[in-house]
Amino acid sequence: TNMLVAMDLAYHSVVQIPLGNNIIRGWVEFLVCGDTRTGKSETAMRLQNHYKLGHIIGSENTTIAGLIGGVKQIGNTWTLQWGDIPVNDQRLVILDEVNGFPYEVIAKLSDVRSRGIAQITKVELSETTARTRKIWIGNARDQENVDSDGITILQDLIGNPEDIARFDMAMSVRSDDVSFDVIRHELLRKKRSGGGKYTSTACHQLLLWVWSRKAADVVYTEGTLETIFDKVSELGKLYCETPPLLQQVQFRSLGTVHL
């Protein structure tokens, strides 16, 4: 359930959020890693099929040219061709089998992930927006780490701390997290209920509406900001900075904005 909710949050995130006098990044990057055959890819693909939105990128396409872009020769002419991430600006991509991504490719995505701008420097600098929501899915690169804690798997999978810091959410899953009895109960419940409550068409239309929202469309109800900053303070006390998914400097800057 937690994995499904997190993927849904990534899908339904808005591109920009107003905070104080600033406009901050709103599009979400979520990483789920862990054992094989735990439903990670299957869940993402079923969501994509239900929503009819989202572009899947497999490890076979993990070159910088394929993800960010490059130049391509057609006859005697060199043509700029943007990759999957900028092409899906303000939409969502599912990066599957991340354990097949070379560390150097993940590292080269750092700038576009933080700024939402893709750049190609060939004779001259070309750039375009790449404010792309992302769901990253991967198993441990070293299968010996599968039985270790999620932090070890996360560091093994992504590598550099600065690349880990770009994620908004991350979680690990194990093959024994959900018992067979729970799975059987849910399958029987779904069979009796006759399927989901919300149709594919309704969910598709809702997502298109969410993806079209601007920062000016985000409205905070009374007490919302106070609750957010209270939770930020709690998180700052609960979690350490290794790996750097949560950083104290971020908590302090948010508190400054609030004051």
Short mmCIF file of C-alpha atoms in Angstrom, two decimals:
data_model
loop_
_atom_site.label_atom_id
_atom_site.label_comp_id
_atom_site.label_asym_id
_atom_site.label_seq_id
_atom_site.Cartn_x
_atom_site.Cartn_y
_atom_site.Cartn_z
CA THR A 1 0.00 0.00 0.00
CA ASN A 2 2.78 2.45 0.88
CA MET A 3 4.47 1.88 -2.47
CA LEU A 4 1.24 2.43 -4.37
CA VAL A 5 0.47 5.64 -2.44
CA ALA A 6 4.00 6.97 -3.08
CA MET A 7 3.75 6.27 -6.82
CA ASP A 8 0.35 7.97 -6.85
CA LEU A 9 1.81 11.02 -5.09
CA ALA A 10 4.48 11.25 -7.77
CA TYR A 11 1.82 11.05 -10.48
CA HIS A 12 -0.36 13.72 -8.86
CA SER A 13 2.36 16.22 -7.89
CA VAL A 14 2.09 19.73 -9.34
CA VAL A 15 5.00 21.27 -11.22
CA GLN A 16 5.47 24.33 -9.00
CA ILE A 17 4.45 25.26 -5.46
CA PRO A 18 4.31 28.78 -3.95
CA LEU A 19 6.09 29.06 -0.60
CA GLY A 20 6.40 32.49 0.98
CA ASN A 21 7.62 34.83 -1.74
CA ASN A 22 9.22 31.98 -3.68
CA ILE A 23 8.10 29.43 -6.23
CA ILE A 24 9.68 26.05 -5.49
CA ARG A 25 9.92 22.77 -7.38
CA GLY A 26 6.79 20.67 -7.02
CA TRP A 27 7.32 17.72 -9.35
CA VAL A 28 8.23 14.60 -7.37
CA GLU A 29 10.97 11.99 -7.79
CA PHE A 30 10.29 8.70 -6.02
CA LEU A 31 12.62 5.70 -5.76
CA VAL A 32 11.60 2.17 -4.77
CA CYS A 33 14.28 -0.51 -4.51
CA GLY A 34 14.69 -3.98 -3.07
CA ASP A 35 14.05 -7.62 -3.81
CA THR A 36 13.04 -8.91 -7.23
CA ARG A 37 9.45 -10.05 -7.82
CA THR A 38 7.94 -7.76 -5.18
CA GLY A 39 5.58 -6.01 -7.58
CA LYS A 40 7.59 -2.80 -8.07
CA SER A 41 7.52 -2.70 -11.87
CA GLU A 42 4.12 -4.41 -12.06
CA THR A 43 2.52 -1.76 -9.84
CA ALA A 44 3.97 1.10 -11.88
CA MET A 45 2.94 -0.48 -15.18
CA ARG A 46 -0.60 -1.10 -13.95
CA LEU A 47 -0.88 2.52 -12.86
CA GLN A 48 0.40 3.64 -16.24
CA ASN A 49 -2.11 1.40 -17.97
CA HIS A 50 -4.98 2.65 -15.79
CA TYR A 51 -4.08 6.33 -16.09
CA LYS A 52 -3.05 6.05 -19.77
CA LEU A 53 -0.23 8.43 -18.89
CA GLY A 54 3.47 7.99 -18.13
CA HIS A 55 6.42 6.89 -20.27
CA ILE A 56 8.48 3.81 -19.34
CA ILE A 57 12.25 3.90 -19.84
CA GLY A 58 14.14 0.63 -19.52
CA SER A 59 17.82 0.16 -18.77
CA GLU A 60 18.51 -0.52 -22.44
CA ASN A 61 17.90 3.18 -23.18
CA THR A 62 20.10 4.59 -20.44
CA THR A 63 22.50 6.74 -22.37
CA ILE A 64 22.77 10.47 -21.86
CA ALA A 65 21.66 10.95 -25.46
CA GLY A 66 18.58 8.81 -24.83
CA LEU A 67 17.69 10.45 -21.52
CA ILE A 68 18.76 14.08 -22.03
CA GLY A 69 19.46 14.43 -25.74
CA GLY A 70 22.20 14.81 -28.33
CA VAL A 71 22.83 15.56 -31.96
CA LYS A 72 21.98 13.19 -34.78
CA GLN A 73 23.27 13.29 -38.33
CA ILE A 74 20.67 13.04 -41.07
CA GLY A 75 22.43 13.13 -44.41
CA ASN A 76 24.84 16.05 -44.25
CA THR A 77 22.85 17.82 -41.55
CA TRP A 78 23.31 17.57 -37.80
CA THR A 79 20.00 17.80 -35.92
CA LEU A 80 19.41 18.38 -32.21
CA GLN A 81 17.29 15.63 -30.68
CA TRP A 82 16.03 15.86 -27.09
CA GLY A 83 15.85 12.75 -24.93
CA ASP A 84 12.99 11.13 -23.03
CA ILE A 85 13.20 13.32 -19.90
CA PRO A 86 12.84 16.77 -21.56
CA VAL A 87 10.38 15.37 -24.13
CA ASN A 88 8.15 14.48 -21.16
CA ASP A 89 8.40 17.93 -19.56
CA GLN A 90 5.53 18.42 -17.06
CA ARG A 91 4.59 14.76 -17.47
CA LEU A 92 5.96 11.55 -15.88
CA VAL A 93 8.54 8.90 -16.71
CA ILE A 94 9.06 5.51 -15.09
CA LEU A 95 12.75 4.58 -14.97
CA ASP A 96 12.71 0.79 -14.69
CA GLU A 97 15.61 -1.55 -13.87
CA VAL A 98 17.72 1.29 -12.49
CA ASN A 99 20.29 -1.30 -11.36
CA GLY A 100 21.21 -1.48 -15.06
CA PHE A 101 21.96 2.28 -15.20
CA PRO A 102 25.70 3.09 -15.11
CA TYR A 103 26.64 5.26 -12.13
CA GLU A 104 28.09 7.89 -14.45
CA VAL A 105 24.77 8.26 -16.28
CA ILE A 106 22.90 8.79 -12.99
CA ALA A 107 25.52 11.37 -11.97
CA LYS A 108 25.09 13.29 -15.23
CA LEU A 109 21.35 13.58 -14.55
CA SER A 110 21.96 15.49 -11.31
CA ASP A 111 21.71 18.98 -12.79
CA VAL A 112 18.58 18.38 -14.86
CA ARG A 113 16.92 16.74 -11.85
CA SER A 114 17.56 19.70 -9.54
CA ARG A 115 16.96 22.59 -11.97
CA GLY A 116 14.42 21.09 -14.36
CA ILE A 117 16.45 22.30 -17.33
CA ALA A 118 18.17 20.04 -19.87
CA GLN A 119 21.26 21.35 -21.64
CA ILE A 120 23.26 20.12 -24.64
CA THR A 121 26.54 21.74 -25.54
CA LYS A 122 27.69 20.90 -29.04
CA VAL A 123 28.80 23.87 -31.22
CA GLU A 124 26.59 26.09 -29.05
CA LEU A 125 24.55 25.72 -25.87
CA SER A 126 20.96 24.54 -26.29
CA GLU A 127 18.55 24.12 -23.41
CA THR A 128 14.93 23.27 -22.74
CA THR A 129 12.71 22.64 -19.72
CA ALA A 130 12.63 19.17 -18.16
CA ARG A 131 10.31 19.47 -15.17
CA THR A 132 9.56 15.78 -15.31
CA ARG A 133 8.05 13.65 -12.55
CA LYS A 134 9.97 10.40 -12.10
CA ILE A 135 9.38 6.98 -10.58
CA TRP A 136 12.68 5.10 -10.25
CA ILE A 137 12.54 1.30 -9.82
CA GLY A 138 15.46 -1.00 -9.20
CA ASN A 139 16.86 -4.08 -7.50
CA ALA A 140 20.16 -4.18 -5.64
CA ARG A 141 23.17 -4.17 -7.99
CA ASP A 142 24.93 -6.59 -5.65
CA GLN A 143 22.50 -9.41 -4.90
CA GLU A 144 24.30 -10.02 -1.61
CA ASN A 145 22.84 -6.72 -0.39
CA VAL A 146 19.21 -7.74 -0.92
CA ASP A 147 18.85 -9.00 2.65
CA SER A 148 20.47 -5.91 4.14
CA ASP A 149 18.69 -2.71 5.18
CA GLY A 150 17.10 -0.33 2.69
CA ILE A 151 19.77 2.33 3.21
CA THR A 152 22.50 -0.07 2.07
CA ILE A 153 20.48 -1.00 -1.02
CA LEU A 154 19.80 2.66 -1.80
CA GLN A 155 23.47 3.62 -1.64
CA ASP A 156 24.46 0.57 -3.68
CA LEU A 157 21.86 1.36 -6.33
CA ILE A 158 22.37 5.12 -6.80
CA GLY A 159 25.94 5.75 -5.74
CA ASN A 160 26.85 9.40 -5.09
CA PRO A 161 25.28 11.12 -2.05
CA GLU A 162 24.42 14.18 -4.16
CA ASP A 163 22.40 11.97 -6.52
CA ILE A 164 20.56 10.36 -3.59
CA ALA A 165 19.74 13.85 -2.28
CA ARG A 166 17.75 14.61 -5.44
CA PHE A 167 15.00 12.16 -4.44
CA ASP A 168 11.92 13.45 -2.63
CA MET A 169 10.86 9.99 -1.44
CA ALA A 170 12.47 6.57 -1.29
CA MET A 171 11.55 3.19 0.12
CA SER A 172 12.74 -0.42 0.03
CA VAL A 173 10.64 -3.56 -0.32
CA ARG A 174 11.36 -7.17 0.56
CA SER A 175 9.80 -10.39 -0.65
CA ASP A 176 8.39 -11.14 2.82
CA ASP A 177 6.96 -7.64 3.51
CA VAL A 178 3.44 -8.78 2.61
CA SER A 179 2.23 -12.22 3.64
CA PHE A 180 0.44 -14.55 1.24
CA ASP A 181 -2.70 -14.38 3.43
CA VAL A 182 -2.91 -10.61 2.96
CA ILE A 183 -2.43 -10.95 -0.81
CA ARG A 184 -5.12 -13.65 -1.00
CA HIS A 185 -7.53 -11.52 1.06
CA GLU A 186 -7.03 -8.51 -1.22
CA LEU A 187 -7.52 -10.58 -4.37
CA LEU A 188 -10.78 -12.01 -3.01
CA ARG A 189 -11.97 -8.55 -1.93
CA LYS A 190 -11.26 -7.11 -5.37
CA LYS A 191 -13.08 -10.01 -7.03
CA ARG A 192 -16.16 -9.48 -4.86
CA SER A 193 -16.19 -5.70 -5.39
CA GLY A 194 -16.01 -6.07 -9.15
CA GLY A 195 -12.92 -3.87 -9.68
CA GLY A 196 -11.81 -0.37 -8.83
CA LYS A 197 -14.02 2.53 -7.82
CA TYR A 198 -12.60 5.10 -10.25
CA THR A 199 -12.61 4.47 -13.99
CA SER A 200 -9.56 4.78 -16.20
CA THR A 201 -11.16 7.68 -18.10
CA ALA A 202 -11.94 9.63 -14.92
CA CYS A 203 -8.41 9.13 -13.56
CA HIS A 204 -6.88 10.12 -16.90
CA GLN A 205 -8.88 13.35 -17.01
CA LEU A 206 -8.06 14.17 -13.39
CA LEU A 207 -4.33 13.75 -14.04
CA LEU A 208 -4.46 15.98 -17.12
CA TRP A 209 -6.11 18.63 -14.92
CA VAL A 210 -3.46 18.20 -12.18
CA TRP A 211 -0.63 18.42 -14.72
CA SER A 212 -2.03 21.68 -16.11
CA ARG A 213 -2.01 23.45 -12.71
CA LYS A 214 0.29 26.45 -12.18
CA ALA A 215 1.76 27.78 -8.94
CA ALA A 216 -1.04 30.37 -8.77
CA ASP A 217 -3.58 27.53 -8.63
CA VAL A 218 -2.14 26.14 -5.38
CA VAL A 219 -4.15 27.37 -2.39
CA TYR A 220 -3.29 26.65 1.25
CA THR A 221 -6.24 26.19 3.58
CA GLU A 222 -6.00 27.69 7.07
CA GLY A 223 -3.46 25.93 9.26
CA THR A 224 -1.90 23.91 6.42
CA LEU A 225 1.46 25.67 6.40
CA GLU A 226 1.75 25.45 10.18
CA THR A 227 1.10 21.70 10.02
CA ILE A 228 3.68 21.27 7.24
CA PHE A 229 6.40 23.03 9.20
CA ASP A 230 5.54 21.12 12.38
CA LYS A 231 6.00 17.86 10.47
CA VAL A 232 9.23 19.14 8.92
CA SER A 233 10.55 19.81 12.42
CA GLU A 234 9.58 16.29 13.53
CA LEU A 235 11.31 14.73 10.53
CA GLY A 236 14.45 16.73 11.23
CA LYS A 237 14.66 15.17 14.68
CA LEU A 238 13.86 11.61 13.58
CA TYR A 239 16.19 11.09 10.62
CA CYS A 240 19.92 11.35 10.09
CA GLU A 241 21.63 12.69 6.97
CA THR A 242 23.08 9.36 5.85
CA PRO A 243 22.00 8.82 3.15
CA PRO A 244 21.14 12.49 2.49
CA LEU A 245 17.47 12.06 1.61
CA LEU A 246 16.75 14.57 4.37
CA GLN A 247 19.18 17.39 5.12
CA GLN A 248 19.17 19.78 8.06
CA VAL A 249 19.99 22.72 5.78
CA GLN A 250 16.69 22.12 3.96
CA PHE A 251 14.75 22.13 7.23
CA ARG A 252 16.39 25.39 8.28
CA SER A 253 15.70 27.08 4.96
CA LEU A 254 12.04 26.03 5.07
CA GLY A 255 11.74 27.39 8.59
CA THR A 256 13.26 30.70 7.46
CA VAL A 257 10.72 30.95 4.63
CA HIS A 258 7.89 30.26 7.07
CA LEU A 259 9.06 32.96 9.51
#
